[in-house]
mmCIF file of C-alpha atoms and ligand atoms in Angstrom:
data_model
loop_
_atom_site.group_PDB
_atom_site.id
_atom_site.type_symbol
_atom_site.label_atom_id
_atom_site.label_comp_id
_atom_site.label_asym_id
_atom_site.label_seq_id
_atom_site.Cartn_x
_atom_site.Cartn_y
_atom_site.Cartn_z
ATOM 1 C CA MET A 1 -16.113 10.399 -15.606
ATOM 2 C CA ALA A 2 -13.094 11.213 -13.328
ATOM 3 C CA GLU A 3 -9.878 9.852 -14.897
ATOM 4 C CA ILE A 4 -6.790 10.142 -12.910
ATOM 5 C CA LEU A 5 -3.392 8.476 -13.046
ATOM 6 C CA GLY A 6 -2.550 6.442 -9.939
ATOM 7 C CA ILE A 7 0.903 5.358 -9.061
ATOM 8 C CA ASP A 8 1.893 2.891 -6.450
ATOM 9 C CA VAL A 9 5.553 3.065 -5.374
ATOM 10 C CA GLY A 10 6.560 -0.121 -3.541
ATOM 11 C CA GLY A 11 9.804 -1.466 -2.189
ATOM 12 C CA THR A 12 9.982 -3.969 -5.166
ATOM 13 C CA GLY A 13 7.807 -2.556 -7.957
ATOM 14 C CA ILE A 14 6.275 0.728 -9.123
ATOM 15 C CA LYS A 15 2.903 0.311 -10.617
ATOM 16 C CA GLY A 16 0.482 2.658 -12.400
ATOM 17 C CA ALA A 17 -2.747 2.870 -14.338
ATOM 18 C CA ILE A 18 -5.265 5.514 -15.269
ATOM 19 C CA VAL A 19 -8.316 4.989 -13.006
ATOM 20 C CA ASP A 20 -11.918 5.676 -13.316
ATOM 21 C CA THR A 21 -12.291 7.070 -9.628
ATOM 22 C CA GLU A 22 -16.066 6.827 -9.695
ATOM 23 C CA LYS A 23 -16.231 3.149 -10.527
ATOM 24 C CA GLY A 24 -12.857 2.149 -8.947
ATOM 25 C CA VAL A 25 -11.650 0.369 -12.097
ATOM 26 C CA PHE A 26 -8.540 0.753 -14.427
ATOM 27 C CA ILE A 27 -9.355 2.259 -17.747
ATOM 28 C CA THR A 28 -5.836 1.430 -19.076
ATOM 29 C CA ASP A 29 -3.636 -1.621 -18.665
ATOM 30 C CA LYS A 30 -1.527 -1.560 -15.537
ATOM 31 C CA ILE A 31 2.122 -0.825 -16.146
ATOM 32 C CA LYS A 32 4.766 -2.167 -13.678
ATOM 33 C CA TYR A 33 8.474 -1.515 -13.395
ATOM 34 C CA GLY A 34 10.960 -2.814 -10.878
ATOM 35 C CA THR A 35 11.790 -0.350 -8.159
ATOM 36 C CA PRO A 36 15.493 0.682 -8.854
ATOM 37 C CA GLN A 37 18.003 -0.532 -6.318
ATOM 38 C CA PRO A 38 19.054 1.584 -4.486
ATOM 39 C CA SER A 39 15.662 3.399 -4.627
ATOM 40 C CA THR A 40 17.237 6.857 -4.393
ATOM 41 C CA PRO A 41 14.903 9.799 -5.120
ATOM 42 C CA GLU A 42 16.699 10.519 -8.369
ATOM 43 C CA SER A 43 16.470 6.856 -9.675
ATOM 44 C CA VAL A 44 12.740 6.554 -8.836
ATOM 45 C CA MET A 45 11.966 9.813 -10.625
ATOM 46 C CA VAL A 46 13.391 8.243 -13.780
ATOM 47 C CA VAL A 47 10.846 5.487 -13.537
ATOM 48 C CA ILE A 48 7.905 7.831 -12.643
ATOM 49 C CA ASN A 49 8.831 10.101 -15.720
ATOM 50 C CA GLN A 50 8.879 6.984 -17.940
ATOM 51 C CA MET A 51 5.442 6.131 -16.534
ATOM 52 C CA ILE A 52 4.135 9.613 -17.159
ATOM 53 C CA GLU A 53 5.302 9.261 -20.737
ATOM 54 C CA ASP A 54 3.769 5.750 -21.103
ATOM 55 C CA PHE A 55 0.253 7.214 -20.021
ATOM 56 C CA ASN A 56 0.828 10.523 -21.886
ATOM 57 C CA TRP A 57 0.231 12.405 -18.554
ATOM 58 C CA LYS A 58 2.884 15.152 -18.736
ATOM 59 C CA GLY A 59 1.972 18.131 -16.550
ATOM 60 C CA LYS A 60 -1.308 16.642 -15.253
ATOM 61 C CA PRO A 61 -2.106 15.946 -11.547
ATOM 62 C CA PHE A 62 -1.763 12.442 -10.269
ATOM 63 C CA GLY A 63 -1.943 10.435 -7.061
ATOM 64 C CA CYS A 64 0.906 8.637 -5.572
ATOM 65 C CA GLY A 65 0.880 5.822 -2.880
ATOM 66 C CA PHE A 66 4.220 5.859 -1.176
ATOM 67 C CA PRO A 67 5.719 3.160 1.360
ATOM 68 C CA ALA A 68 6.245 5.505 4.135
ATOM 69 C CA ILE A 69 4.649 7.646 6.798
ATOM 70 C CA ILE A 70 3.276 10.634 4.816
ATOM 71 C CA LYS A 71 2.173 13.861 6.590
ATOM 72 C CA ASN A 72 1.325 16.857 4.632
ATOM 73 C CA ASN A 73 2.964 15.408 1.627
ATOM 74 C CA THR A 74 6.305 14.979 3.390
ATOM 75 C CA CYS A 75 8.006 11.596 3.849
ATOM 76 C CA PHE A 76 8.607 10.802 7.599
ATOM 77 C CA SER A 77 10.094 7.240 7.301
ATOM 78 C CA ALA A 78 12.107 5.056 4.929
ATOM 79 C CA ALA A 79 11.840 1.264 5.827
ATOM 80 C CA ASN A 80 11.582 -0.256 2.297
ATOM 81 C CA ILE A 81 12.770 2.762 0.372
ATOM 82 C CA ASP A 82 16.097 4.519 0.187
ATOM 83 C CA ASP A 83 17.003 6.858 3.156
ATOM 84 C CA GLY A 84 17.353 9.709 0.677
ATOM 85 C CA TRP A 85 13.623 10.058 0.943
ATOM 86 C CA LEU A 86 13.608 10.797 4.591
ATOM 87 C CA MET A 87 12.107 14.184 5.384
ATOM 88 C CA LYS A 88 11.715 14.913 1.714
ATOM 89 C CA ASP A 89 8.889 17.417 0.723
ATOM 90 C CA LEU A 90 7.533 15.012 -1.856
ATOM 91 C CA GLN A 91 5.184 17.532 -3.533
ATOM 92 C CA THR A 92 7.922 20.002 -4.141
ATOM 93 C CA PHE A 93 10.359 17.377 -5.332
ATOM 94 C CA PHE A 94 7.957 15.601 -7.646
ATOM 95 C CA PHE A 95 6.714 19.031 -9.055
ATOM 96 C CA GLU A 96 10.385 20.004 -9.899
ATOM 97 C CA HIS A 97 10.904 16.581 -11.695
ATOM 98 C CA THR A 98 7.539 16.025 -13.393
ATOM 99 C CA ASP A 99 5.783 19.519 -13.660
ATOM 100 C CA SER A 100 2.684 17.751 -12.076
ATOM 101 C CA GLN A 101 0.813 18.578 -8.946
ATOM 102 C CA VAL A 102 0.966 15.190 -7.142
ATOM 103 C CA THR A 103 -0.979 14.024 -4.025
ATOM 104 C CA PHE A 104 0.684 11.587 -1.695
ATOM 105 C CA VAL A 105 -0.682 9.057 0.593
ATOM 106 C CA ASN A 106 0.861 6.081 2.408
ATOM 107 C CA ASP A 107 0.492 2.984 0.147
ATOM 108 C CA ALA A 108 -1.431 0.866 2.568
ATOM 109 C CA ASP A 109 -3.803 3.739 3.434
ATOM 110 C CA ALA A 110 -4.387 4.204 -0.300
ATOM 111 C CA ALA A 111 -5.294 0.587 -0.652
ATOM 112 C CA ALA A 112 -7.533 0.763 2.381
ATOM 113 C CA VAL A 113 -9.449 3.831 0.817
ATOM 114 C CA ALA A 114 -10.096 1.761 -2.313
ATOM 115 C CA GLU A 115 -11.096 -1.430 -0.505
ATOM 116 C CA MET A 116 -13.520 0.605 1.724
ATOM 117 C CA ARG A 117 -15.242 2.221 -1.153
ATOM 118 C CA PHE A 118 -15.298 -0.572 -3.805
ATOM 119 C CA GLY A 119 -14.114 -3.739 -2.072
ATOM 120 C CA LYS A 120 -14.583 -5.779 1.018
ATOM 121 C CA GLY A 121 -14.946 -2.774 3.214
ATOM 122 C CA LEU A 122 -17.990 -1.449 1.359
ATOM 123 C CA GLY A 123 -20.855 -0.874 3.728
ATOM 124 C CA ARG A 124 -18.847 -1.940 6.758
ATOM 125 C CA ASN A 125 -18.901 0.390 9.836
ATOM 126 C CA GLY A 126 -16.850 0.189 13.034
ATOM 127 C CA THR A 127 -13.255 -0.526 12.876
ATOM 128 C CA VAL A 128 -11.852 -2.047 9.726
ATOM 129 C CA ILE A 129 -8.092 -2.679 9.154
ATOM 130 C CA LEU A 130 -6.533 -3.499 5.810
ATOM 131 C CA VAL A 131 -3.143 -5.244 6.121
ATOM 132 C CA THR A 132 -1.030 -5.239 2.942
ATOM 133 C CA LEU A 133 1.219 -8.230 2.617
ATOM 134 C CA GLY A 134 4.138 -7.273 0.409
ATOM 135 C CA THR A 135 7.721 -6.512 0.625
ATOM 136 C CA GLY A 136 6.798 -5.162 3.972
ATOM 137 C CA ILE A 137 3.586 -4.956 5.973
ATOM 138 C CA GLY A 138 1.369 -1.952 5.673
ATOM 139 C CA SER A 139 -1.881 -1.094 7.497
ATOM 140 C CA GLY A 140 -4.713 1.116 6.812
ATOM 141 C CA ILE A 141 -7.367 1.643 9.433
ATOM 142 C CA PHE A 142 -10.913 2.948 9.108
ATOM 143 C CA LEU A 143 -13.045 3.939 11.878
ATOM 144 C CA ASN A 144 -16.775 4.487 10.928
ATOM 145 C CA GLY A 145 -15.743 5.337 7.319
ATOM 146 C CA GLN A 146 -12.925 7.683 8.240
ATOM 147 C CA LEU A 147 -9.317 6.952 7.593
ATOM 148 C CA PHE A 148 -6.947 6.956 10.622
ATOM 149 C CA PRO A 149 -3.597 7.508 8.715
ATOM 150 C CA ASN A 150 -0.157 6.203 9.077
ATOM 151 C CA SER A 151 -0.858 3.363 11.534
ATOM 152 C CA GLU A 152 2.256 1.360 10.581
ATOM 153 C CA PHE A 153 1.397 -1.783 12.294
ATOM 154 C CA GLY A 154 4.008 -3.723 10.342
ATOM 155 C CA HIS A 155 6.609 -1.940 12.583
ATOM 156 C CA LEU A 156 5.285 -3.280 15.822
ATOM 157 C CA LEU A 157 8.227 -4.849 17.799
ATOM 158 C CA TYR A 158 8.466 -8.625 17.380
ATOM 159 C CA LYS A 159 11.217 -11.105 18.214
ATOM 160 C CA LYS A 160 14.489 -9.463 17.153
ATOM 161 C CA SER A 161 13.057 -6.595 15.048
ATOM 162 C CA VAL A 162 9.587 -5.881 13.847
ATOM 163 C CA PHE A 163 6.586 -7.927 12.413
ATOM 164 C CA GLU A 164 7.136 -7.064 8.796
ATOM 165 C CA HIS A 165 10.465 -8.939 8.918
ATOM 166 C CA TYR A 166 8.713 -12.159 9.755
ATOM 167 C CA ALA A 167 5.199 -12.005 8.535
ATOM 168 C CA SER A 168 5.349 -10.106 5.149
ATOM 169 C CA ASN A 169 5.193 -11.773 1.825
ATOM 170 C CA GLY A 170 8.815 -10.572 1.390
ATOM 171 C CA ALA A 171 9.826 -12.420 4.605
ATOM 172 C CA ARG A 172 8.045 -15.585 3.232
ATOM 173 C CA LYS A 173 10.065 -15.477 0.093
ATOM 174 C CA LYS A 174 13.361 -14.375 1.630
ATOM 175 C CA LYS A 175 13.236 -17.158 4.279
ATOM 176 C CA GLU A 176 11.864 -19.741 1.867
ATOM 177 C CA LEU A 177 9.031 -20.507 4.313
ATOM 178 C CA SER A 178 6.200 -22.827 3.416
ATOM 179 C CA TYR A 179 2.764 -21.291 3.513
ATOM 180 C CA LYS A 180 2.086 -23.011 6.777
ATOM 181 C CA ASP A 181 5.061 -21.799 8.577
ATOM 182 C CA TRP A 182 4.604 -18.287 7.216
ATOM 183 C CA ALA A 183 1.044 -18.352 8.221
ATOM 184 C CA LYS A 184 2.119 -19.002 11.907
ATOM 185 C CA GLU A 185 3.994 -15.715 11.867
ATOM 186 C CA LEU A 186 1.033 -13.932 10.179
ATOM 187 C CA ASN A 187 -1.345 -15.422 12.775
ATOM 188 C CA THR A 188 0.691 -14.099 15.496
ATOM 189 C CA PHE A 189 0.673 -10.664 13.922
ATOM 190 C CA LEU A 190 -3.063 -10.571 13.201
ATOM 191 C CA ASN A 191 -3.859 -11.709 16.790
ATOM 192 C CA HIS A 192 -1.579 -8.847 18.114
ATOM 193 C CA VAL A 193 -3.475 -6.352 15.905
ATOM 194 C CA ASP A 194 -6.693 -7.853 16.983
ATOM 195 C CA LEU A 195 -5.703 -7.286 20.615
ATOM 196 C CA LEU A 196 -4.660 -3.790 20.059
ATOM 197 C CA ILE A 197 -7.675 -2.292 18.319
ATOM 198 C CA SER A 198 -10.368 -5.013 18.433
ATOM 199 C CA PRO A 199 -11.367 -4.439 14.825
ATOM 200 C CA ASP A 200 -14.706 -5.568 13.269
ATOM 201 C CA LEU A 201 -13.070 -6.727 10.144
ATOM 202 C CA ILE A 202 -9.487 -7.603 8.958
ATOM 203 C CA ILE A 203 -8.866 -7.401 5.160
ATOM 204 C CA LEU A 204 -5.754 -9.038 3.866
ATOM 205 C CA GLY A 205 -4.318 -7.260 0.714
ATOM 206 C CA GLY A 206 -1.252 -7.463 -1.503
ATOM 207 C CA GLY A 207 -0.615 -9.869 -4.281
ATOM 208 C CA VAL A 208 -0.427 -12.939 -1.940
ATOM 209 C CA SER A 209 -3.973 -12.388 -0.766
ATOM 210 C CA LYS A 210 -5.121 -14.228 -3.889
ATOM 211 C CA TYR A 211 -3.831 -17.371 -2.251
ATOM 212 C CA PHE A 212 -5.892 -16.869 0.818
ATOM 213 C CA ASP A 213 -8.388 -19.535 0.057
ATOM 214 C CA THR A 214 -6.049 -22.099 -1.386
ATOM 215 C CA LYS A 215 -2.742 -21.742 0.609
ATOM 216 C CA PHE A 216 -2.854 -20.011 3.937
ATOM 217 C CA GLY A 217 -6.224 -18.847 5.125
ATOM 218 C CA LYS A 218 -6.922 -22.243 6.613
ATOM 219 C CA TYR A 219 -4.069 -21.788 9.074
ATOM 220 C CA LEU A 220 -5.307 -18.486 10.524
ATOM 221 C CA GLU A 221 -7.071 -18.610 13.800
ATOM 222 C CA VAL A 222 -8.217 -15.007 14.687
ATOM 223 C CA ALA A 223 -11.407 -14.209 16.723
ATOM 224 C CA THR A 224 -12.234 -11.425 14.251
ATOM 225 C CA GLU A 225 -13.501 -11.996 10.651
ATOM 226 C CA VAL A 226 -10.516 -12.110 8.287
ATOM 227 C CA VAL A 227 -11.056 -11.829 4.504
ATOM 228 C CA PRO A 228 -8.916 -11.429 1.384
ATOM 229 C CA ALA A 229 -9.044 -8.126 -0.389
ATOM 230 C CA ALA A 230 -11.326 -7.855 -3.309
ATOM 231 C CA MET A 231 -8.962 -5.701 -5.279
ATOM 232 C CA GLY A 232 -5.606 -7.434 -4.399
ATOM 233 C CA ASN A 233 -2.617 -5.529 -5.570
ATOM 234 C CA ASP A 234 -4.614 -2.990 -7.606
ATOM 235 C CA ALA A 235 -6.115 -1.280 -4.561
ATOM 236 C CA GLY A 236 -3.009 0.837 -3.967
ATOM 237 C CA ILE A 237 -3.163 2.373 -7.449
ATOM 238 C CA ILE A 238 -6.971 2.968 -7.302
ATOM 239 C CA GLY A 239 -6.748 4.551 -3.860
ATOM 240 C CA ALA A 240 -3.912 6.983 -4.847
ATOM 241 C CA ALA A 241 -5.935 8.212 -7.755
ATOM 242 C CA MET A 242 -8.952 8.478 -5.548
ATOM 243 C CA THR A 243 -7.038 10.474 -3.001
ATOM 244 C CA CYS A 244 -5.833 12.794 -5.752
ATOM 245 C CA GLN A 245 -9.299 13.217 -7.147
ATOM 246 C CA GLU A 246 -10.602 14.137 -3.559
ATOM 247 C CA ALA A 247 -7.780 16.696 -3.208
ATOM 248 C CA LEU A 248 -8.651 18.312 -6.554
ATOM 249 C CA ALA A 249 -12.313 18.483 -5.589
ATOM 250 C CA SER A 250 -11.697 20.083 -2.244
HETATM 251 C C1 BGC B 301 6.309 1.110 5.629
HETATM 252 C C2 BGC B 301 4.832 1.364 5.507
HETATM 253 C C3 BGC B 301 4.296 0.766 4.220
HETATM 254 C C4 BGC B 301 4.530 -0.741 4.222
HETATM 255 C C5 BGC B 301 4.059 -1.409 2.884
HETATM 256 C C6 BGC B 301 6.482 -0.449 5.518
HETATM 257 O O1 BGC B 301 7.757 -0.847 5.665
HETATM 258 O O2 BGC B 301 6.902 1.504 6.816
HETATM 259 O O3 BGC B 301 4.804 2.772 5.467
HETATM 260 O O4 BGC B 301 2.870 1.000 4.193
HETATM 261 O O5 BGC B 301 5.987 -1.023 4.339
HETATM 262 O O6 BGC B 301 4.754 -0.918 1.834
#
């Protein structure tokens, strides 16, 4: 059994669990801390080290989903995280602070990796996009089983800024929108995505996806099939651990 710690750093929360990467399930309880504000590298490392202690994981490799563009373990954007992370070599920085070899992946890409292997993407070919609806909007695209990383569709231009400022779950809360009004914005976003990449399946993730059937799914009108994620908010942790496991095996 491959057991790896997965940590999902988000704009609002930092979540982690030890994952059985062959089954895609947690083998410990999930632990969640608030993301420190401001979310400077130093303050986030305090939380990460606390988590390492909670899971007794000192010095062992782990996977980390991060809410930014990640290329070769370097952070290339900072929309929902402090600017201090910009252009940081995450692997070196984490190693200096944790003594662990850490593998990084964009948080939405991590969630997509898990949903494709164990969730609603299982057995689906063609173009599948997972959209995470959290503090921001993340996107993870798979084409014929292969990840196309860092798609960042939440940052497509819309109205006075970008889609994630109108259609994320964070925007729904901040603007105190009803599910119906929020779903109008989400619907515009999903139709835009549909036009851009003509996916075969759209999976909606993030914690709010559990209300798809009861609160907002009925307001969406998209030509392509739209389904709620099977793994909700846990997919990011599981995908981060899977990405680490793959890196260790290669
Ligand atoms: C970031 C993405 C991230 C998404 C969800 C966006 O603001 O740019 O990298 O995937 O938030 O956390």
